[in-house]
Coordinates of C-alpha atoms in Angstrom, one line a residue:
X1 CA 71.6 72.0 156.1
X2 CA 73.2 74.1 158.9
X3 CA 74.8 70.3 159.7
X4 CA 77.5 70.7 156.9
X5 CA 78.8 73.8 158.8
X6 CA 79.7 72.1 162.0
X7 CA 83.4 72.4 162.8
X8 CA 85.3 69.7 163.9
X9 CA 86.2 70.2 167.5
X10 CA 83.0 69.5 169.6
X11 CA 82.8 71.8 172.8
X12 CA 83.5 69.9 175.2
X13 CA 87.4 69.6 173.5
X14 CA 87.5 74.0 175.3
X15 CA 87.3 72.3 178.9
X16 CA 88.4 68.7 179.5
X17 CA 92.0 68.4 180.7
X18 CA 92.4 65.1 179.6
X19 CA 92.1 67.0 176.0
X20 CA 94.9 68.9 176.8
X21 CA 96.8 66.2 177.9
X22 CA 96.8 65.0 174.3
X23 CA 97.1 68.0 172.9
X24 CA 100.5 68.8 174.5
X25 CA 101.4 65.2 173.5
X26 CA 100.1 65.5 169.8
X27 CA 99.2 68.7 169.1
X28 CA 102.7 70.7 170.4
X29 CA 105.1 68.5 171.2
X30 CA 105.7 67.4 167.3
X31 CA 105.7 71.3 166.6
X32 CA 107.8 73.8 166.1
X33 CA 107.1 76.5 168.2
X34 CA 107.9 80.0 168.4
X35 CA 109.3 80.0 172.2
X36 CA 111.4 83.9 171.9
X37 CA 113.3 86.3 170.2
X38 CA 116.8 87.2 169.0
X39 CA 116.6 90.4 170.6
X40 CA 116.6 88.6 174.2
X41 CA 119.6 86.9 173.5
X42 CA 122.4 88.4 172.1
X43 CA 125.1 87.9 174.8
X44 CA 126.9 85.2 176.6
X45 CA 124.3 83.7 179.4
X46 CA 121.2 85.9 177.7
X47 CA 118.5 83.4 178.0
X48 CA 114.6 82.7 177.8
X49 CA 111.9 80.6 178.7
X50 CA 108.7 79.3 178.2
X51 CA 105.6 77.3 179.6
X52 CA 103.9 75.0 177.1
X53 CA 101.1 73.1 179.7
X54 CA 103.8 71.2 182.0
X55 CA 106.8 71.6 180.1
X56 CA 109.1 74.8 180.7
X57 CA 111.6 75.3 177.6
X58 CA 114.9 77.3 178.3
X59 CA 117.1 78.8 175.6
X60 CA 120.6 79.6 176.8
X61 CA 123.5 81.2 174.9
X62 CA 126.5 80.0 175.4
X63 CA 128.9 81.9 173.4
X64 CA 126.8 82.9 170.7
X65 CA 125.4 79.3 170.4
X66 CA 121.7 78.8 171.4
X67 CA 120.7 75.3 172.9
X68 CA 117.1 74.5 174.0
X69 CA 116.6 72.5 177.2
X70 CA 114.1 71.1 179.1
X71 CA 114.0 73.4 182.2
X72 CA 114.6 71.0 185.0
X73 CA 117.3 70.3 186.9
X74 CA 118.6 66.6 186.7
X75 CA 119.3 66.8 190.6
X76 CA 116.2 67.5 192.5
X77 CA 114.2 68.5 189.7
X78 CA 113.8 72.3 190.5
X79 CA 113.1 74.8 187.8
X80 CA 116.8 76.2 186.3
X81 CA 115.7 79.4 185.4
X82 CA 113.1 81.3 187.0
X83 CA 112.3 84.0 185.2
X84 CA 110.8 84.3 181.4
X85 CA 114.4 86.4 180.1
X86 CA 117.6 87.2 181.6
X87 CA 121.4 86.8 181.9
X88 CA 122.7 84.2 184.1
X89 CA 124.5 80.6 184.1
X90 CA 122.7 77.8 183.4
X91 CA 122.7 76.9 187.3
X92 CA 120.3 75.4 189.3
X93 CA 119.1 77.9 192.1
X94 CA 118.9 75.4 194.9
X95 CA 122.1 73.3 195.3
X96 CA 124.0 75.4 192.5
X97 CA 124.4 72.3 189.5
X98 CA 125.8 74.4 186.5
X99 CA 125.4 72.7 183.4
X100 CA 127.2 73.4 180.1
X101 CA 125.9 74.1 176.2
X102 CA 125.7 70.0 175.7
X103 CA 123.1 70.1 179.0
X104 CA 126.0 68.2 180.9
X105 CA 125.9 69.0 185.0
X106 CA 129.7 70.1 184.6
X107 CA 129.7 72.2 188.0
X108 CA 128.5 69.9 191.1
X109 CA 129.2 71.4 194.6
X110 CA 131.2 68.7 196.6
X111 CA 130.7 66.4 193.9
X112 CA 133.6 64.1 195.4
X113 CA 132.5 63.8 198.4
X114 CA 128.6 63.8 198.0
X115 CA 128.2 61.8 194.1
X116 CA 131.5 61.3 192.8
X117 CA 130.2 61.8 189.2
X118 CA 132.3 60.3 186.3
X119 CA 131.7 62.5 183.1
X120 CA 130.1 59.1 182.0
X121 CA 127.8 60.1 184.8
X122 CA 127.7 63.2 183.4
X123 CA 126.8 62.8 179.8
X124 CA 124.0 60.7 181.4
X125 CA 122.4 63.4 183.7
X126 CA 123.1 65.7 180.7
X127 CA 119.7 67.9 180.3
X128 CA 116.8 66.7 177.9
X129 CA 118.2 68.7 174.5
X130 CA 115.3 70.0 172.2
X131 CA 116.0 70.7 168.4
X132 CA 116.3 74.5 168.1
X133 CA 116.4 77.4 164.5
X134 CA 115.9 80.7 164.0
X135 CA 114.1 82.9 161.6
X136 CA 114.4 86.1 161.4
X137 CA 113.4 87.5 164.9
X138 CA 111.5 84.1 166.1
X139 CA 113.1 81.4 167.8
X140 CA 111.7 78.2 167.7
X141 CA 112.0 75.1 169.5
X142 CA 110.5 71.5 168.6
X143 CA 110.3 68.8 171.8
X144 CA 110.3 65.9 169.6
X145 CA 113.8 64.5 168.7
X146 CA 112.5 63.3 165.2
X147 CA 110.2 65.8 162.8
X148 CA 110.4 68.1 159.7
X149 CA 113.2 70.8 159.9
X150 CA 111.8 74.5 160.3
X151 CA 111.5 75.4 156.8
X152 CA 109.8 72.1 155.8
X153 CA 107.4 72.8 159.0
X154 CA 106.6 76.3 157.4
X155 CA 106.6 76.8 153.7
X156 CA 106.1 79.4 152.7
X157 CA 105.7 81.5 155.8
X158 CA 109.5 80.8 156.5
X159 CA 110.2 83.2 153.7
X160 CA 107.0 85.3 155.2
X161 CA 108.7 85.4 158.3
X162 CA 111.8 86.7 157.1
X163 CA 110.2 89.5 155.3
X164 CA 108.3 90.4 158.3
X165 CA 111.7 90.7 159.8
X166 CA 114.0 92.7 157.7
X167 CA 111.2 95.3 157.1
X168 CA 110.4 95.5 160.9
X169 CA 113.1 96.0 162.9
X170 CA 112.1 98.5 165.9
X171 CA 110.6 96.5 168.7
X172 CA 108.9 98.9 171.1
X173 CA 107.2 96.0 173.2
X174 CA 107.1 92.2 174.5
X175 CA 104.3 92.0 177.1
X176 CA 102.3 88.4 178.2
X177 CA 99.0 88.6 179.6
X178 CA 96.7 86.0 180.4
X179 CA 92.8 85.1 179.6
X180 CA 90.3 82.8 181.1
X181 CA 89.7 80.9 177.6
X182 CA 91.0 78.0 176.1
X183 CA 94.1 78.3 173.6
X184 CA 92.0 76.9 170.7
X185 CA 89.2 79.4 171.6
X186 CA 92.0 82.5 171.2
X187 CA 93.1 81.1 168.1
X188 CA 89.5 80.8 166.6
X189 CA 88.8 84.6 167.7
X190 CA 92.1 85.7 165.8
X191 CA 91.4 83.5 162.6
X192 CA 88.0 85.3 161.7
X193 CA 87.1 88.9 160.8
X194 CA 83.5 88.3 161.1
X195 CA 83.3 89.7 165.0
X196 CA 85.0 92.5 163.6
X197 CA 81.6 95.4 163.7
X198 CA 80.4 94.2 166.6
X199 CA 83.1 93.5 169.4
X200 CA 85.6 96.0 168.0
X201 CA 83.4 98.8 166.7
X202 CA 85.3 101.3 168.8
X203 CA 88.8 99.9 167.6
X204 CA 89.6 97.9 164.6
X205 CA 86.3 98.2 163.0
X206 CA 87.1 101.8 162.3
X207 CA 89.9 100.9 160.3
X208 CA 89.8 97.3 158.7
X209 CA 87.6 97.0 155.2
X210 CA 85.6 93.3 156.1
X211 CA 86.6 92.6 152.5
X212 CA 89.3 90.0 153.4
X213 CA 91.4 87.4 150.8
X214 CA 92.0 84.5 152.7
X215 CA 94.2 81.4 151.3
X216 CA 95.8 78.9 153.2
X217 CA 98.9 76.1 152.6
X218 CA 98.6 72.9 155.2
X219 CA 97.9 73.7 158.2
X220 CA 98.8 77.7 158.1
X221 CA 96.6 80.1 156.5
X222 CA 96.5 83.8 155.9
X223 CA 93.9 86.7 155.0
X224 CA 95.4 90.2 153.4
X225 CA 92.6 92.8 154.0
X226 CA 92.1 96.5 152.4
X227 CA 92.6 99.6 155.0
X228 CA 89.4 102.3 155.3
X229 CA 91.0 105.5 154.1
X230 CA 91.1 107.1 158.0
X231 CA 93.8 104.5 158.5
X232 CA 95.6 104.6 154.7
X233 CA 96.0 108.0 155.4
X234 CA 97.4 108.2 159.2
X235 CA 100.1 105.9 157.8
X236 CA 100.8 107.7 155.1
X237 CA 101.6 110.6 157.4
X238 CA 103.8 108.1 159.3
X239 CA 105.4 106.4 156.8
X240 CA 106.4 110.4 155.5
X241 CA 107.3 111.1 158.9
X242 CA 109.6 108.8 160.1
X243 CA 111.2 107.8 156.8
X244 CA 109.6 104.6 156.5
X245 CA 110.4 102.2 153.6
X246 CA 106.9 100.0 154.1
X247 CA 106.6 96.5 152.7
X248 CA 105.8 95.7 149.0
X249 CA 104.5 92.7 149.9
X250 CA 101.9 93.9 152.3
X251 CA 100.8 97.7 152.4
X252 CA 98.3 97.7 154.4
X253 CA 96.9 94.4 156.5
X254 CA 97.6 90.3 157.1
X255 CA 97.0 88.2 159.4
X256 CA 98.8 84.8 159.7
X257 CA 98.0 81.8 161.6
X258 CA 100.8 79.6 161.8
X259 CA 99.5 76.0 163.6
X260 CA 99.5 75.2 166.1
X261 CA 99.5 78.6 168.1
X262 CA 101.0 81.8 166.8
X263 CA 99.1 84.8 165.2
X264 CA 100.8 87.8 163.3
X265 CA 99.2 90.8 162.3
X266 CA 100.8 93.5 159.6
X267 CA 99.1 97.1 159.6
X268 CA 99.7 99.9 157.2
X269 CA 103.3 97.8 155.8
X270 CA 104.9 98.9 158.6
X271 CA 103.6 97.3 162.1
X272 CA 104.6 93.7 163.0
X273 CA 102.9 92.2 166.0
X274 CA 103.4 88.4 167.0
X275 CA 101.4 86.3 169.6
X276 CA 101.5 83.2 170.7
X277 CA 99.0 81.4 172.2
X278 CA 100.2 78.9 175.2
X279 CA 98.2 76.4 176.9
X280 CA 98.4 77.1 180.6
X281 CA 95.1 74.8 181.8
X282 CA 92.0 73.5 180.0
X283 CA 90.4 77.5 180.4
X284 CA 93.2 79.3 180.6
X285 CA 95.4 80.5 178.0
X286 CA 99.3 83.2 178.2
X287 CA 99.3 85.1 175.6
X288 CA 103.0 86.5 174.6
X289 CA 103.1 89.4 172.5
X290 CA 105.9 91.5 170.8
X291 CA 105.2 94.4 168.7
X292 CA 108.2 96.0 165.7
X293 CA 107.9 99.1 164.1
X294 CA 109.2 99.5 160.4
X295 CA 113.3 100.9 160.6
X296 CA 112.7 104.5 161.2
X297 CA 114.5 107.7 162.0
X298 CA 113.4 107.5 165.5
X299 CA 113.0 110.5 167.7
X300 CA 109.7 112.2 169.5
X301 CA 107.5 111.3 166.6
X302 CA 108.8 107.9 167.0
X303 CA 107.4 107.6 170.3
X304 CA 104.3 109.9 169.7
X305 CA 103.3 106.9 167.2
X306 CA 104.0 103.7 169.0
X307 CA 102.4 105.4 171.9
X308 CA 99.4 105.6 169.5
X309 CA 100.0 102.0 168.5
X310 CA 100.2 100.5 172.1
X311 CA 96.5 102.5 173.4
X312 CA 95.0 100.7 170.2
X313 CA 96.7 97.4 170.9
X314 CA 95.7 97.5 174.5
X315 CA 92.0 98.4 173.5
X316 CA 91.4 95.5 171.1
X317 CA 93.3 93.0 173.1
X318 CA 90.9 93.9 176.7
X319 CA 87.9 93.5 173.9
X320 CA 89.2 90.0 172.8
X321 CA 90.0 89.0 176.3
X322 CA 85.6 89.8 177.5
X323 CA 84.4 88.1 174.3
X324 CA 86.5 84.7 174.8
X325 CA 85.9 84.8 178.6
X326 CA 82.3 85.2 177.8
X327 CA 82.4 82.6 174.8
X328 CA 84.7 80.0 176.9
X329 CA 81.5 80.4 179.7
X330 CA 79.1 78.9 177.1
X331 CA 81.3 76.5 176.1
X332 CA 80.7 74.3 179.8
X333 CA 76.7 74.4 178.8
X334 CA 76.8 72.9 175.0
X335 CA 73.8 70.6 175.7
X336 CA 74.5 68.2 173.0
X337 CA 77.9 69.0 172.9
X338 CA 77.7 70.2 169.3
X339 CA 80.9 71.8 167.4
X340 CA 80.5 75.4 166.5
X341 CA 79.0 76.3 163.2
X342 CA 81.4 77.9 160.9
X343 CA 80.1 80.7 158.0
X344 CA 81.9 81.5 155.1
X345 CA 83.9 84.3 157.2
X346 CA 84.9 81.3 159.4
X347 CA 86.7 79.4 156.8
X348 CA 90.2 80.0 158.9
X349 CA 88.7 78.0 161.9
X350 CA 87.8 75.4 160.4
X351 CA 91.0 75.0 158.2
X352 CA 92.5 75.5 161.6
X353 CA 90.4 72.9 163.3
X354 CA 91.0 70.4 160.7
X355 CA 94.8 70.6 161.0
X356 CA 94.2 69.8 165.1
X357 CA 92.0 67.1 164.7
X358 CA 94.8 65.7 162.0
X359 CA 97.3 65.9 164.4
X360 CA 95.1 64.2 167.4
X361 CA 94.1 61.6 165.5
X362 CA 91.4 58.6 167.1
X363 CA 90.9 60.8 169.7
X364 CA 87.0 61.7 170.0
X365 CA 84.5 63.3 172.2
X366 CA 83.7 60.1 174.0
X367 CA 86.8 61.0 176.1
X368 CA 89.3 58.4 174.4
X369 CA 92.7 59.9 173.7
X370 CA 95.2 58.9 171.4

């Protein structure tokens, strides 16, 4: 019976805030997410931030240490930093607090005569800390003070991650771009290959083979796909061209989904592109996205090629964004409030469902949250 296909997040889960709620609380909070890259913060006061739902996450370097905060001033409660990269102080923009790499509000105009701080007073105000590793390119952050270290969080796909990495080391773009979906609905979209002919005929479908390998560890999974010979063969010539070295492990497509909200794609061994997908409100999702190229020999060809790369990137991320706006619009008039039924090419969804409603627990489509 159709029945035994139903996945395990019921519609309504796409547009109820009070869903969210307890996704931030459950679902994100606990994991390690992917909030950056190395290549943003390389120098004394490089920093970054991000927006998971309410929280905003700031990475600072102090002196070549990176430390994680909670964005928010311990004064008046204003945003620290303003803008998603940049090189400044950790200083508040509205009454100037500077605070150090322990979070500590070490810099107080007229402190004397206005607070008179202690440094016991100090070390209390200090900013909300959040655990903080590296791999390879990514920097992640996890809000919870107590959880699995990164590599524990990963498996596997720590090593994959550093792979990824070594081989790819030319990033030619970091853009965000929002969609009027939910951030589950975005990560369904990427896990499955089955819209493939239909909403990409123009793009992707002209050079993926549907005849995908999918396998999967808890809560991550993965599919390794076969190039059409159009695409082998363009890569080939760039791979000649530029002097690529292109991975062993992957010559020519993966996907990864890495719960609770990033997706990587690998083309032709030597393209590396890395979304996550952040909750802004119950039907609206910011996607970031950086792009590498393979180390190269740069020059005009160079750009010639990841011009190519960013016109195809552009075209079958404005053909994602329609289908989920369209599919998020249905997902308000579920009559019986049914989840969606998953075929055999939908296998990532629901391994990626199942890991969500693991992590959210009692909570259930009567509205109760955990």
């Amino acid at each position: 019976m159709y029945r035994d296909l139903l996945g395990q997040i019921p519609a309504d889960a796409y547009v109820r805030e009070e869903v969210l709620t307890a996704e931030i609380a459950h679902v994100f909070r606990p994991s390690w997410l992917c909030v950056g890259f190395v290549e943003d913060l390389k120098n004394h006061q490089d920093f970054i931030t991000a927006q998971i739902g309410p929280h905003s996450i700031v990475v600072q370097n102090f002196n070549g240490d990176l430390r994680a905060f909670r964005n928010v001033c311990s004064h008046r409660f204003a945003r620290i930093q303003t803008e998603s990269a940049g090189n400044r102080p950790l200083q508040c923009p509205y009454h100037g607090w500077t605070y150090n790499g322990e979070g500590k509000p070490v810099g107080v105009p007229l402190n004397k005569p206005c607070f008179n701080l202690t440094e016991a007073d100090q070390a209390e105000l200090a900013l909300q800390a959040y655990a903080l590793e590296v791999v390879g390119h990514f920097v992640f952050v996890r809000m919870t003070s107590e959880g699995p270290d990164l590599q524990t969080f990963l498996g596997d796909y720590h090593d994959e991650l550093e792979h990824l990495s070594a081989v790819c080391t030319d990033r030619f773009e970091r853009v965000s771009y929002e969609w009027e979906a939910n951030w589950k609905l975005g990560m369904d979209n990427a896990a499955e290959g089955y819209h493939v002919p239909l909403v990409h005929a123009e793009s992707f479908g002209l050079i993926l083979s549907l005849q995908l390998e999918i396998s999967s560890v808890p809560d991550h999974s993965r599919y390794t796909g076969k190039l059409k010979e159009r695409s082998l063969k363009w890569w080939r010539n760039v791979h000649k061209n530029l002097k690529i070295t292109p991975s062993d492990r992957y010559p020519e497509y993966g996907n990864f989904l890495i719960f609770p909200n990033i997706v990587i794609t690998f083309s032709g061994g030597a393209f590396l592109t890395f979304q996550t997908f952040d909750p802004i409100a119950p039907e609206r999702l910011r996607i970031n996205s950086a792009s590498w190229l393979a180390t190269n020999r740069g020059g005009q060809t160079r750009d010639l090629v990841v011009g190519e790369l960013k016109t195809f990137s552009a075209q079958v991320r404005d053909e994602d964004a329609q289908i989920c706006g369209i599919t998020q619009a249905g997902m308000r008039d579920v009559p019986d409030n049914r989840a969606p039924l998953l075929g055999q090419m939908e296998g990532r969804i629901a391994h990626f469902q199942k890991a969500w409603a693991k992590r959210m627990g009692d909570w259930s489509a009567s509205g109760e949250t955990p």
